[in-house]
């Protein structure tokens, strides 16, 4: 789950990281009022779940309330990274002496967490990584131990942080590490962390929360931003179905994430392109299968549906009933290739046959048939 900048800034601030004051505004008049409350020059920033807002015209400095209203007027309604700007954040503007990059995230290869930092702040870290990988420094830390003070100070020296603020940097680095752990985040990114008038301040923040941990983060649970998901993905999540939209034309319904991944691999190796990843879950019943079929067919790119079910706890007859049920309910005009084996296979095949459908015994023959139909 991705958080907006204003939400991320709040979490940073809660962890003790200095962040300039800010207000959220949905129209130019509110932006003007926010500027008056904050006093002095402000920066008006699009609140969308994508980076590179500066380049897209979504970040503007304003000297006063009128300027803030004008900036909000220009930014609201822009489309950035595929999302319409519905809100702007009005924040105290700061003079920037230098910009740093600081992030905390899991280091999957090392099986621990890490802090990543660079003196090349303000530009996307991916760009720094390609142009000048040496400019990025990392340090590992444990979930329980956090970042040790000496590690934070060493990082500060590596980045040539000015001597008077090395202590502050070390505190911010440790707080960033804590912010990751305390919120079960998979990314806490500050870009840039700026030096301004002898102080270090986080002026942009991007936090992603691990969805699997939301059950124990009640405070964050309600922050989900609807524009993060497509309507279909939201529907899937509410039905307990894992669904990820992909770019191809072969709609896939599979039970089990591993089998679903394997199917995608086989489709691609046979020259096809999957339209989605979908795991109906173990023990899926007829209703669940019908819901999954609905999700798949809601995608207009789908030219053929490939069902790959290995019945274990899930029973083939339930799956067959779900397929037949969804055929009756939907305006259905794409071909269907089914591979159905396992528990209650004979009953399942009988139900399909009576509905005029045929099933493959092997995954490969089903995939080949689907690829041929998808053209
Ligand atoms: P992003 O483009 O989505 O990453 O948005 P940022 O919040 O990082 O803003 C982009 C750039 O705008 C920053 O790297 C800064 O150079 C500039 N900027 C943002 N806030 C301020 C501010 O308060 N003062 C000044 N002078 N520049 C700012
Ligand atoms: Mn940024």
mmCIF file of C-alpha atoms and ligand atoms in Angstrom:
data_model
loop_
_atom_site.group_PDB
_atom_site.id
_atom_site.type_symbol
_atom_site.label_atom_id
_atom_site.label_comp_id
_atom_site.label_asym_id
_atom_site.label_seq_id
_atom_site.Cartn_x
_atom_site.Cartn_y
_atom_site.Cartn_z
ATOM 1 C CA UNK A 1 0.000 0.000 0.000
ATOM 2 C CA UNK A 2 1.470 3.304 -1.101
ATOM 3 C CA UNK A 3 0.976 6.425 0.965
ATOM 4 C CA UNK A 4 0.662 9.964 -0.305
ATOM 5 C CA UNK A 5 3.428 12.424 0.483
ATOM 6 C CA UNK A 6 1.392 14.213 3.157
ATOM 7 C CA UNK A 7 0.656 10.892 4.873
ATOM 8 C CA UNK A 8 4.288 9.803 4.608
ATOM 9 C CA UNK A 9 5.490 13.116 6.039
ATOM 10 C CA UNK A 10 3.245 12.552 9.051
ATOM 11 C CA UNK A 11 4.829 9.134 9.695
ATOM 12 C CA UNK A 12 8.328 10.598 9.335
ATOM 13 C CA UNK A 13 7.432 13.356 11.755
ATOM 14 C CA UNK A 14 6.004 10.778 14.204
ATOM 15 C CA UNK A 15 9.367 9.015 14.066
ATOM 16 C CA UNK A 16 11.122 12.239 15.025
ATOM 17 C CA UNK A 17 12.354 13.392 11.620
ATOM 18 C CA UNK A 18 12.163 17.167 11.030
ATOM 19 C CA UNK A 19 9.600 17.954 8.332
ATOM 20 C CA UNK A 20 8.399 21.449 7.333
ATOM 21 C CA UNK A 21 4.785 22.184 8.322
ATOM 22 C CA UNK A 22 2.159 21.526 5.651
ATOM 23 C CA UNK A 23 -1.590 21.522 4.935
ATOM 24 C CA UNK A 24 -3.724 19.639 2.445
ATOM 25 C CA UNK A 25 -5.926 21.616 0.033
ATOM 26 C CA UNK A 26 -8.507 20.519 -2.521
ATOM 27 C CA UNK A 27 -9.077 23.906 -4.212
ATOM 28 C CA UNK A 28 -7.203 27.186 -4.790
ATOM 29 C CA UNK A 29 -9.035 29.040 -2.004
ATOM 30 C CA UNK A 30 -8.032 26.392 0.518
ATOM 31 C CA UNK A 31 -4.455 26.576 -0.783
ATOM 32 C CA UNK A 32 -4.476 30.350 -0.188
ATOM 33 C CA UNK A 33 -5.793 29.891 3.357
ATOM 34 C CA UNK A 34 -3.102 27.288 4.026
ATOM 35 C CA UNK A 35 -0.431 29.685 2.807
ATOM 36 C CA UNK A 36 -1.715 32.388 5.166
ATOM 37 C CA UNK A 37 -1.725 29.945 8.108
ATOM 38 C CA UNK A 38 1.792 28.804 7.332
ATOM 39 C CA UNK A 39 3.064 32.346 6.684
ATOM 40 C CA UNK A 40 5.892 33.168 4.284
ATOM 41 C CA UNK A 41 6.733 31.480 0.998
ATOM 42 C CA UNK A 42 5.273 28.037 0.340
ATOM 43 C CA UNK A 43 5.666 25.150 -2.056
ATOM 44 C CA UNK A 44 2.492 23.712 -3.612
ATOM 45 C CA UNK A 45 2.757 20.032 -4.477
ATOM 46 C CA UNK A 46 0.529 17.570 -6.323
ATOM 47 C CA UNK A 47 -0.523 14.634 -4.144
ATOM 48 C CA UNK A 48 -0.387 11.668 -6.493
ATOM 49 C CA UNK A 49 1.079 8.230 -5.975
ATOM 50 C CA UNK A 50 3.921 8.676 -8.449
ATOM 51 C CA UNK A 51 7.335 10.241 -8.385
ATOM 52 C CA UNK A 52 8.754 12.811 -10.778
ATOM 53 C CA UNK A 53 6.081 15.350 -9.903
ATOM 54 C CA UNK A 54 8.581 18.179 -10.144
ATOM 55 C CA UNK A 55 9.347 17.411 -13.799
ATOM 56 C CA UNK A 56 5.632 17.018 -14.574
ATOM 57 C CA UNK A 57 4.811 20.526 -13.296
ATOM 58 C CA UNK A 58 3.342 19.258 -10.058
ATOM 59 C CA UNK A 59 5.667 21.179 -7.684
ATOM 60 C CA UNK A 60 5.577 24.992 -7.651
ATOM 61 C CA UNK A 61 7.001 27.609 -5.323
ATOM 62 C CA UNK A 62 4.763 30.535 -4.336
ATOM 63 C CA UNK A 63 5.673 33.746 -2.506
ATOM 64 C CA UNK A 64 2.298 34.383 -0.880
ATOM 65 C CA UNK A 65 -1.374 33.352 -0.660
ATOM 66 C CA UNK A 66 -2.249 34.614 -4.152
ATOM 67 C CA UNK A 67 0.688 32.750 -5.602
ATOM 68 C CA UNK A 68 -0.362 29.603 -3.747
ATOM 69 C CA UNK A 69 -3.894 29.853 -5.156
ATOM 70 C CA UNK A 70 -2.525 30.336 -8.679
ATOM 71 C CA UNK A 71 -0.140 27.376 -8.289
ATOM 72 C CA UNK A 72 -2.952 25.177 -6.929
ATOM 73 C CA UNK A 73 -5.140 26.208 -9.854
ATOM 74 C CA UNK A 74 -2.441 25.063 -12.290
ATOM 75 C CA UNK A 75 -1.659 21.804 -10.499
ATOM 76 C CA UNK A 76 -5.152 20.576 -9.553
ATOM 77 C CA UNK A 77 -6.592 18.502 -12.381
ATOM 78 C CA UNK A 78 -3.209 17.747 -13.965
ATOM 79 C CA UNK A 79 -2.630 14.126 -14.848
ATOM 80 C CA UNK A 80 0.656 12.809 -13.448
ATOM 81 C CA UNK A 81 1.762 9.203 -13.875
ATOM 82 C CA UNK A 82 -1.768 8.278 -14.970
ATOM 83 C CA UNK A 83 -3.463 9.842 -11.920
ATOM 84 C CA UNK A 84 -5.508 13.032 -11.756
ATOM 85 C CA UNK A 85 -4.399 15.465 -9.075
ATOM 86 C CA UNK A 86 -7.301 15.821 -6.612
ATOM 87 C CA UNK A 87 -5.371 17.477 -3.773
ATOM 88 C CA UNK A 88 -2.319 19.607 -3.310
ATOM 89 C CA UNK A 89 -0.137 19.910 -0.269
ATOM 90 C CA UNK A 90 0.911 23.409 0.717
ATOM 91 C CA UNK A 91 4.142 23.309 2.706
ATOM 92 C CA UNK A 92 6.538 25.863 4.145
ATOM 93 C CA UNK A 93 9.137 26.432 1.443
ATOM 94 C CA UNK A 94 12.765 26.066 2.396
ATOM 95 C CA UNK A 95 15.994 27.386 0.874
ATOM 96 C CA UNK A 96 17.998 24.450 -0.350
ATOM 97 C CA UNK A 97 21.781 24.412 0.145
ATOM 98 C CA UNK A 98 22.216 20.756 -0.749
ATOM 99 C CA UNK A 99 20.036 17.727 -1.395
ATOM 100 C CA UNK A 100 20.617 14.192 -0.127
ATOM 101 C CA UNK A 101 18.858 10.887 -0.684
ATOM 102 C CA UNK A 102 18.004 8.624 2.239
ATOM 103 C CA UNK A 103 15.915 5.448 2.260
ATOM 104 C CA UNK A 104 15.282 2.381 4.403
ATOM 105 C CA UNK A 105 14.146 -0.858 2.799
ATOM 106 C CA UNK A 106 14.626 -4.632 2.994
ATOM 107 C CA UNK A 107 17.824 -6.047 1.504
ATOM 108 C CA UNK A 108 16.361 -9.306 0.237
ATOM 109 C CA UNK A 109 19.669 -10.831 -0.815
ATOM 110 C CA UNK A 110 21.246 -10.235 2.582
ATOM 111 C CA UNK A 111 18.092 -11.226 4.467
ATOM 112 C CA UNK A 112 18.131 -8.049 6.533
ATOM 113 C CA UNK A 113 17.161 -4.398 6.309
ATOM 114 C CA UNK A 114 19.281 -1.643 4.883
ATOM 115 C CA UNK A 115 19.708 2.061 4.738
ATOM 116 C CA UNK A 116 20.592 3.539 1.365
ATOM 117 C CA UNK A 117 21.963 7.041 1.076
ATOM 118 C CA UNK A 118 23.504 9.344 -1.482
ATOM 119 C CA UNK A 119 24.788 12.889 -1.724
ATOM 120 C CA UNK A 120 23.154 12.999 -5.168
ATOM 121 C CA UNK A 121 19.689 13.814 -3.804
ATOM 122 C CA UNK A 122 16.720 15.315 -5.581
ATOM 123 C CA UNK A 123 17.043 13.071 -8.614
ATOM 124 C CA UNK A 124 15.558 9.622 -8.887
ATOM 125 C CA UNK A 125 17.753 7.004 -7.252
ATOM 126 C CA UNK A 126 17.368 4.703 -10.276
ATOM 127 C CA UNK A 127 19.053 7.402 -12.372
ATOM 128 C CA UNK A 128 21.891 7.727 -9.853
ATOM 129 C CA UNK A 129 22.239 3.930 -9.818
ATOM 130 C CA UNK A 130 22.818 3.815 -13.586
ATOM 131 C CA UNK A 131 24.910 6.968 -13.942
ATOM 132 C CA UNK A 132 27.040 6.792 -10.836
ATOM 133 C CA UNK A 133 26.489 3.667 -8.717
ATOM 134 C CA UNK A 134 29.489 4.619 -6.539
ATOM 135 C CA UNK A 135 27.489 7.591 -5.269
ATOM 136 C CA UNK A 136 25.083 5.249 -3.451
ATOM 137 C CA UNK A 137 26.108 3.955 -0.031
ATOM 138 C CA UNK A 138 24.321 1.247 1.878
ATOM 139 C CA UNK A 139 24.483 -0.137 5.387
ATOM 140 C CA UNK A 140 22.658 -3.179 6.752
ATOM 141 C CA UNK A 141 20.761 -3.435 10.025
ATOM 142 C CA UNK A 142 18.538 -5.903 11.860
ATOM 143 C CA UNK A 143 14.826 -5.663 12.616
ATOM 144 C CA UNK A 144 15.462 -5.774 16.344
ATOM 145 C CA UNK A 145 18.774 -3.969 16.623
ATOM 146 C CA UNK A 146 18.033 -0.990 14.385
ATOM 147 C CA UNK A 147 20.843 1.142 13.034
ATOM 148 C CA UNK A 148 23.781 1.518 15.423
ATOM 149 C CA UNK A 149 24.974 5.104 16.037
ATOM 150 C CA UNK A 150 28.445 4.347 14.652
ATOM 151 C CA UNK A 151 26.910 3.020 11.421
ATOM 152 C CA UNK A 152 24.885 6.193 10.983
ATOM 153 C CA UNK A 153 27.917 8.422 11.605
ATOM 154 C CA UNK A 154 30.077 6.414 9.216
ATOM 155 C CA UNK A 155 27.416 6.876 6.547
ATOM 156 C CA UNK A 156 27.402 10.616 7.236
ATOM 157 C CA UNK A 157 31.176 10.817 6.718
ATOM 158 C CA UNK A 158 30.935 8.803 3.500
ATOM 159 C CA UNK A 159 28.404 11.308 2.150
ATOM 160 C CA UNK A 160 30.477 14.327 3.206
ATOM 161 C CA UNK A 161 27.698 15.619 5.411
ATOM 162 C CA UNK A 162 28.919 18.953 6.866
ATOM 163 C CA UNK A 163 30.444 18.490 10.307
ATOM 164 C CA UNK A 164 27.940 20.620 12.289
ATOM 165 C CA UNK A 165 24.994 18.452 11.198
ATOM 166 C CA UNK A 166 26.594 15.010 11.384
ATOM 167 C CA UNK A 167 24.873 14.355 14.707
ATOM 168 C CA UNK A 168 21.517 15.400 13.244
ATOM 169 C CA UNK A 169 22.062 13.230 10.197
ATOM 170 C CA UNK A 170 22.840 10.229 12.394
ATOM 171 C CA UNK A 171 19.601 10.780 14.332
ATOM 172 C CA UNK A 172 17.580 11.102 11.119
ATOM 173 C CA UNK A 173 19.181 7.976 9.652
ATOM 174 C CA UNK A 174 18.348 5.954 12.784
ATOM 175 C CA UNK A 175 14.803 7.389 12.827
ATOM 176 C CA UNK A 176 14.341 6.421 9.185
ATOM 177 C CA UNK A 177 15.373 2.871 10.035
ATOM 178 C CA UNK A 178 12.921 2.869 12.979
ATOM 179 C CA UNK A 179 10.139 4.306 10.806
ATOM 180 C CA UNK A 180 10.518 1.326 8.447
ATOM 181 C CA UNK A 181 10.310 -1.235 11.226
ATOM 182 C CA UNK A 182 7.594 0.429 13.340
ATOM 183 C CA UNK A 183 5.218 0.838 10.418
ATOM 184 C CA UNK A 184 5.954 -2.508 8.728
ATOM 185 C CA UNK A 185 6.941 -0.511 5.667
ATOM 186 C CA UNK A 186 8.676 -2.005 2.640
ATOM 187 C CA UNK A 187 10.075 1.411 1.723
ATOM 188 C CA UNK A 188 10.698 4.676 3.540
ATOM 189 C CA UNK A 189 12.272 7.113 1.116
ATOM 190 C CA UNK A 190 13.279 10.727 1.717
ATOM 191 C CA UNK A 191 14.271 12.434 -1.531
ATOM 192 C CA UNK A 192 15.468 15.008 -0.989
ATOM 193 C CA UNK A 193 16.657 15.408 2.569
ATOM 194 C CA UNK A 194 17.904 18.973 2.397
ATOM 195 C CA UNK A 195 20.402 21.116 4.218
ATOM 196 C CA UNK A 196 18.768 24.472 4.832
ATOM 197 C CA UNK A 197 20.007 27.208 7.129
ATOM 198 C CA UNK A 198 22.105 24.771 9.118
ATOM 199 C CA UNK A 199 19.262 22.296 9.504
ATOM 200 C CA UNK A 200 18.479 18.976 7.847
ATOM 201 C CA UNK A 201 14.846 18.648 6.722
ATOM 202 C CA UNK A 202 12.874 15.985 4.883
ATOM 203 C CA UNK A 203 11.010 17.835 2.123
ATOM 204 C CA UNK A 204 9.727 14.857 0.142
ATOM 205 C CA UNK A 205 8.670 11.457 1.446
ATOM 206 C CA UNK A 206 7.476 8.228 -0.049
ATOM 207 C CA UNK A 207 6.368 5.320 2.133
ATOM 208 C CA UNK A 208 5.016 1.941 1.087
ATOM 209 C CA UNK A 209 3.415 -0.279 3.728
ATOM 210 C CA UNK A 210 3.607 -4.069 3.455
ATOM 211 C CA UNK A 211 0.004 -5.139 2.770
ATOM 212 C CA UNK A 212 0.550 -8.414 4.606
ATOM 213 C CA UNK A 213 1.196 -6.468 7.835
ATOM 214 C CA UNK A 214 -1.823 -4.158 7.673
ATOM 215 C CA UNK A 215 -3.755 -6.345 10.106
ATOM 216 C CA UNK A 216 -1.422 -5.216 12.875
ATOM 217 C CA UNK A 217 -1.233 -1.600 11.747
ATOM 218 C CA UNK A 218 -4.787 -0.450 12.544
ATOM 219 C CA UNK A 219 -3.712 3.190 12.339
ATOM 220 C CA UNK A 220 -2.570 2.740 8.731
ATOM 221 C CA UNK A 221 -5.346 0.471 7.595
ATOM 222 C CA UNK A 222 -7.690 3.312 6.653
ATOM 223 C CA UNK A 223 -5.098 5.229 4.679
ATOM 224 C CA UNK A 224 -5.506 3.044 1.594
ATOM 225 C CA UNK A 225 -5.731 5.263 -1.463
ATOM 226 C CA UNK A 226 -8.350 4.098 -3.948
ATOM 227 C CA UNK A 227 -6.402 5.304 -6.999
ATOM 228 C CA UNK A 228 -3.614 2.878 -6.188
ATOM 229 C CA UNK A 229 -5.659 -0.076 -7.426
ATOM 230 C CA UNK A 230 -7.719 -0.605 -10.540
ATOM 231 C CA UNK A 231 -11.410 -1.260 -9.855
ATOM 232 C CA UNK A 232 -10.818 -4.899 -10.739
ATOM 233 C CA UNK A 233 -7.907 -5.232 -8.312
ATOM 234 C CA UNK A 234 -10.003 -3.735 -5.502
ATOM 235 C CA UNK A 235 -12.872 -6.112 -6.281
ATOM 236 C CA UNK A 236 -10.447 -9.039 -6.263
ATOM 237 C CA UNK A 237 -8.962 -8.029 -2.931
ATOM 238 C CA UNK A 238 -12.438 -7.784 -1.386
ATOM 239 C CA UNK A 239 -13.217 -11.299 -2.667
ATOM 240 C CA UNK A 240 -9.971 -12.761 -1.318
ATOM 241 C CA UNK A 241 -8.648 -13.383 -4.837
ATOM 242 C CA UNK A 242 -5.082 -12.423 -5.805
ATOM 243 C CA UNK A 243 -5.323 -10.629 -9.122
ATOM 244 C CA UNK A 244 -2.646 -8.707 -10.989
ATOM 245 C CA UNK A 245 -3.401 -7.141 -14.345
ATOM 246 C CA UNK A 246 -0.822 -7.874 -17.055
ATOM 247 C CA UNK A 247 -0.514 -6.715 -20.668
ATOM 248 C CA UNK A 248 -1.392 -9.809 -22.712
ATOM 249 C CA UNK A 249 -4.539 -11.422 -24.091
ATOM 250 C CA UNK A 250 -4.780 -14.804 -22.336
ATOM 251 C CA UNK A 251 -6.932 -14.560 -19.207
ATOM 252 C CA UNK A 252 -5.785 -16.996 -16.522
ATOM 253 C CA UNK A 253 -7.621 -18.634 -13.651
ATOM 254 C CA UNK A 254 -5.505 -20.825 -11.428
ATOM 255 C CA UNK A 255 -5.654 -22.234 -7.908
ATOM 256 C CA UNK A 256 -2.431 -21.661 -6.000
ATOM 257 C CA UNK A 257 0.116 -18.902 -6.496
ATOM 258 C CA UNK A 258 2.901 -21.317 -7.466
ATOM 259 C CA UNK A 259 0.807 -23.010 -10.125
ATOM 260 C CA UNK A 260 -0.298 -19.585 -11.368
ATOM 261 C CA UNK A 261 3.321 -18.465 -11.735
ATOM 262 C CA UNK A 262 4.212 -21.719 -13.489
ATOM 263 C CA UNK A 263 1.326 -21.217 -15.901
ATOM 264 C CA UNK A 264 2.509 -17.706 -16.778
ATOM 265 C CA UNK A 265 5.970 -19.111 -17.503
ATOM 266 C CA UNK A 266 4.578 -21.840 -19.736
ATOM 267 C CA UNK A 267 2.329 -19.392 -21.609
ATOM 268 C CA UNK A 268 5.274 -17.093 -22.329
ATOM 269 C CA UNK A 269 7.558 -19.955 -23.329
ATOM 270 C CA UNK A 270 4.864 -21.138 -25.771
ATOM 271 C CA UNK A 271 4.764 -17.684 -27.349
ATOM 272 C CA UNK A 272 1.625 -16.342 -25.630
ATOM 273 C CA UNK A 273 1.053 -13.341 -23.391
ATOM 274 C CA UNK A 274 -0.929 -13.617 -20.149
ATOM 275 C CA UNK A 275 -3.588 -10.950 -19.489
ATOM 276 C CA UNK A 276 -3.419 -11.430 -15.741
ATOM 277 C CA UNK A 277 -2.154 -13.378 -12.773
ATOM 278 C CA UNK A 278 -5.041 -14.824 -10.777
ATOM 279 C CA UNK A 279 -5.043 -17.162 -7.821
ATOM 280 C CA UNK A 280 -8.564 -18.132 -6.714
ATOM 281 C CA UNK A 281 -7.082 -19.525 -3.519
ATOM 282 C CA UNK A 282 -7.073 -23.006 -2.048
ATOM 283 C CA UNK A 283 -10.468 -24.567 -1.363
ATOM 284 C CA UNK A 284 -12.233 -22.253 -3.811
ATOM 285 C CA UNK A 285 -15.917 -23.100 -4.271
ATOM 286 C CA UNK A 286 -18.248 -22.566 -7.211
ATOM 287 C CA UNK A 287 -19.114 -19.007 -6.121
ATOM 288 C CA UNK A 288 -15.457 -18.033 -5.856
ATOM 289 C CA UNK A 289 -14.706 -19.482 -9.297
ATOM 290 C CA UNK A 290 -17.623 -17.508 -10.766
ATOM 291 C CA UNK A 291 -16.304 -14.314 -9.133
ATOM 292 C CA UNK A 292 -12.845 -14.979 -10.570
ATOM 293 C CA UNK A 293 -14.317 -15.538 -14.025
ATOM 294 C CA UNK A 294 -16.129 -12.206 -13.733
ATOM 295 C CA UNK A 295 -12.864 -10.436 -12.899
ATOM 296 C CA UNK A 296 -11.057 -11.997 -15.853
ATOM 297 C CA UNK A 297 -13.804 -11.208 -18.351
ATOM 298 C CA UNK A 298 -14.062 -7.597 -17.156
ATOM 299 C CA UNK A 299 -10.755 -7.049 -18.989
ATOM 300 C CA UNK A 300 -11.554 -6.210 -22.624
ATOM 301 C CA UNK A 301 -8.060 -7.343 -23.724
ATOM 302 C CA UNK A 302 -8.877 -10.977 -22.913
ATOM 303 C CA UNK A 303 -9.254 -13.072 -26.083
ATOM 304 C CA UNK A 304 -9.264 -16.517 -24.490
ATOM 305 C CA UNK A 305 -9.594 -17.773 -20.921
ATOM 306 C CA UNK A 306 -7.276 -20.482 -19.697
ATOM 307 C CA UNK A 307 -8.330 -22.331 -16.553
ATOM 308 C CA UNK A 308 -5.657 -24.380 -14.817
ATOM 309 C CA UNK A 309 -6.914 -26.205 -11.752
ATOM 310 C CA UNK A 310 -5.127 -28.877 -9.800
ATOM 311 C CA UNK A 311 -7.785 -30.126 -7.417
ATOM 312 C CA UNK A 312 -6.431 -30.874 -3.961
ATOM 313 C CA UNK A 313 -8.566 -29.245 -1.301
ATOM 314 C CA UNK A 314 -10.344 -27.525 -4.170
ATOM 315 C CA UNK A 315 -12.704 -30.030 -5.772
ATOM 316 C CA UNK A 316 -12.903 -30.298 -9.545
ATOM 317 C CA UNK A 317 -16.706 -30.619 -9.503
ATOM 318 C CA UNK A 318 -16.984 -27.325 -7.557
ATOM 319 C CA UNK A 319 -14.737 -25.626 -10.077
ATOM 320 C CA UNK A 320 -16.707 -27.055 -12.998
ATOM 321 C CA UNK A 321 -19.964 -25.848 -11.402
ATOM 322 C CA UNK A 322 -18.461 -22.378 -10.929
ATOM 323 C CA UNK A 323 -17.406 -22.226 -14.569
ATOM 324 C CA UNK A 324 -20.820 -23.337 -15.810
ATOM 325 C CA UNK A 325 -22.536 -20.901 -13.419
ATOM 326 C CA UNK A 326 -20.490 -17.972 -14.671
ATOM 327 C CA UNK A 327 -21.175 -18.953 -18.292
ATOM 328 C CA UNK A 328 -24.889 -18.709 -17.575
ATOM 329 C CA UNK A 329 -24.559 -15.327 -15.875
ATOM 330 C CA UNK A 330 -22.165 -13.494 -18.183
ATOM 331 C CA UNK A 331 -22.423 -12.100 -21.700
ATOM 332 C CA UNK A 332 -19.725 -14.477 -22.680
ATOM 333 C CA UNK A 333 -18.020 -14.388 -26.061
ATOM 334 C CA UNK A 334 -14.442 -15.625 -25.720
ATOM 335 C CA UNK A 335 -13.275 -19.224 -26.003
ATOM 336 C CA UNK A 336 -12.342 -21.228 -22.937
ATOM 337 C CA UNK A 337 -9.544 -23.769 -22.501
ATOM 338 C CA UNK A 338 -9.656 -25.771 -19.301
ATOM 339 C CA UNK A 339 -7.193 -28.044 -17.616
ATOM 340 C CA UNK A 340 -8.825 -29.781 -14.699
ATOM 341 C CA UNK A 341 -7.256 -32.640 -12.744
ATOM 342 C CA UNK A 342 -7.345 -33.928 -9.183
ATOM 343 C CA UNK A 343 -10.002 -34.452 -6.531
ATOM 344 C CA UNK A 344 -13.436 -35.343 -8.000
ATOM 345 C CA UNK A 345 -12.040 -35.055 -11.499
ATOM 346 C CA UNK A 346 -14.560 -37.443 -13.070
ATOM 347 C CA UNK A 347 -17.541 -35.487 -11.693
ATOM 348 C CA UNK A 348 -15.956 -32.232 -12.793
ATOM 349 C CA UNK A 349 -15.386 -33.442 -16.344
ATOM 350 C CA UNK A 350 -18.948 -34.745 -16.519
ATOM 351 C CA UNK A 351 -20.366 -31.353 -15.529
ATOM 352 C CA UNK A 352 -18.218 -29.623 -18.144
ATOM 353 C CA UNK A 353 -19.144 -32.118 -20.846
ATOM 354 C CA UNK A 354 -22.842 -31.681 -20.163
ATOM 355 C CA UNK A 355 -22.366 -27.932 -20.597
ATOM 356 C CA UNK A 356 -20.636 -28.535 -23.930
ATOM 357 C CA UNK A 357 -17.118 -27.822 -22.617
ATOM 358 C CA UNK A 358 -14.010 -29.963 -22.801
ATOM 359 C CA UNK A 359 -11.053 -30.188 -20.482
ATOM 360 C CA UNK A 360 -7.413 -30.997 -21.133
ATOM 361 C CA UNK A 361 -5.565 -33.474 -18.924
ATOM 362 C CA UNK A 362 -2.201 -31.715 -19.273
ATOM 363 C CA UNK A 363 -1.207 -28.123 -18.743
ATOM 364 C CA UNK A 364 0.905 -27.914 -21.902
ATOM 365 C CA UNK A 365 -1.870 -28.943 -24.298
ATOM 366 C CA UNK A 366 -4.258 -26.437 -22.671
ATOM 367 C CA UNK A 367 -1.662 -23.670 -22.974
ATOM 368 C CA UNK A 368 -0.945 -24.516 -26.625
ATOM 369 C CA UNK A 369 -4.651 -24.452 -27.448
ATOM 370 C CA UNK A 370 -5.060 -21.074 -25.716
ATOM 371 C CA UNK A 371 -1.991 -19.585 -27.423
ATOM 372 C CA UNK A 372 -3.303 -20.715 -30.818
ATOM 373 C CA UNK A 373 -6.693 -19.085 -30.114
ATOM 374 C CA UNK A 374 -5.106 -15.851 -28.902
ATOM 375 C CA UNK A 375 -3.431 -15.565 -32.305
HETATM 376 P P1 LIG B 1 9.196 14.794 -6.850
HETATM 377 O O1 LIG B 1 9.602 15.483 -8.107
HETATM 378 O O2 LIG B 1 7.882 14.084 -7.011
HETATM 379 O O3 LIG B 1 10.240 13.914 -6.299
HETATM 380 O O4 LIG B 1 8.890 15.974 -5.775
HETATM 381 P P2 LIG B 1 9.845 16.686 -4.708
HETATM 382 O O5 LIG B 1 9.036 16.989 -3.527
HETATM 383 O O6 LIG B 1 11.078 15.917 -4.466
HETATM 384 O O7 LIG B 1 10.172 18.071 -5.391
HETATM 385 C C1 LIG B 1 10.959 18.132 -6.554
HETATM 386 C C2 LIG B 1 11.997 19.198 -6.403
HETATM 387 O O8 LIG B 1 11.391 20.457 -6.151
HETATM 388 C C3 LIG B 1 12.930 18.988 -5.238
HETATM 389 O O9 LIG B 1 13.993 18.112 -5.531
HETATM 390 C C4 LIG B 1 13.415 20.392 -4.980
HETATM 391 O O10 LIG B 1 14.499 20.671 -5.847
HETATM 392 C C5 LIG B 1 12.228 21.246 -5.368
HETATM 393 N N1 LIG B 1 11.551 21.681 -4.126
HETATM 394 C C6 LIG B 1 10.605 21.002 -3.422
HETATM 395 N N2 LIG B 1 10.279 21.668 -2.302
HETATM 396 C C7 LIG B 1 11.034 22.780 -2.284
HETATM 397 C C8 LIG B 1 11.202 23.877 -1.366
HETATM 398 O O11 LIG B 1 10.575 23.975 -0.324
HETATM 399 N N3 LIG B 1 12.100 24.839 -1.715
HETATM 400 C C9 LIG B 1 12.839 24.787 -2.855
HETATM 401 N N4 LIG B 1 13.714 25.752 -3.096
HETATM 402 N N5 LIG B 1 12.728 23.776 -3.733
HETATM 403 C C10 LIG B 1 11.850 22.786 -3.453
HETATM 404 MN MN1 LIG B 2 11.288 13.759 -4.589
#
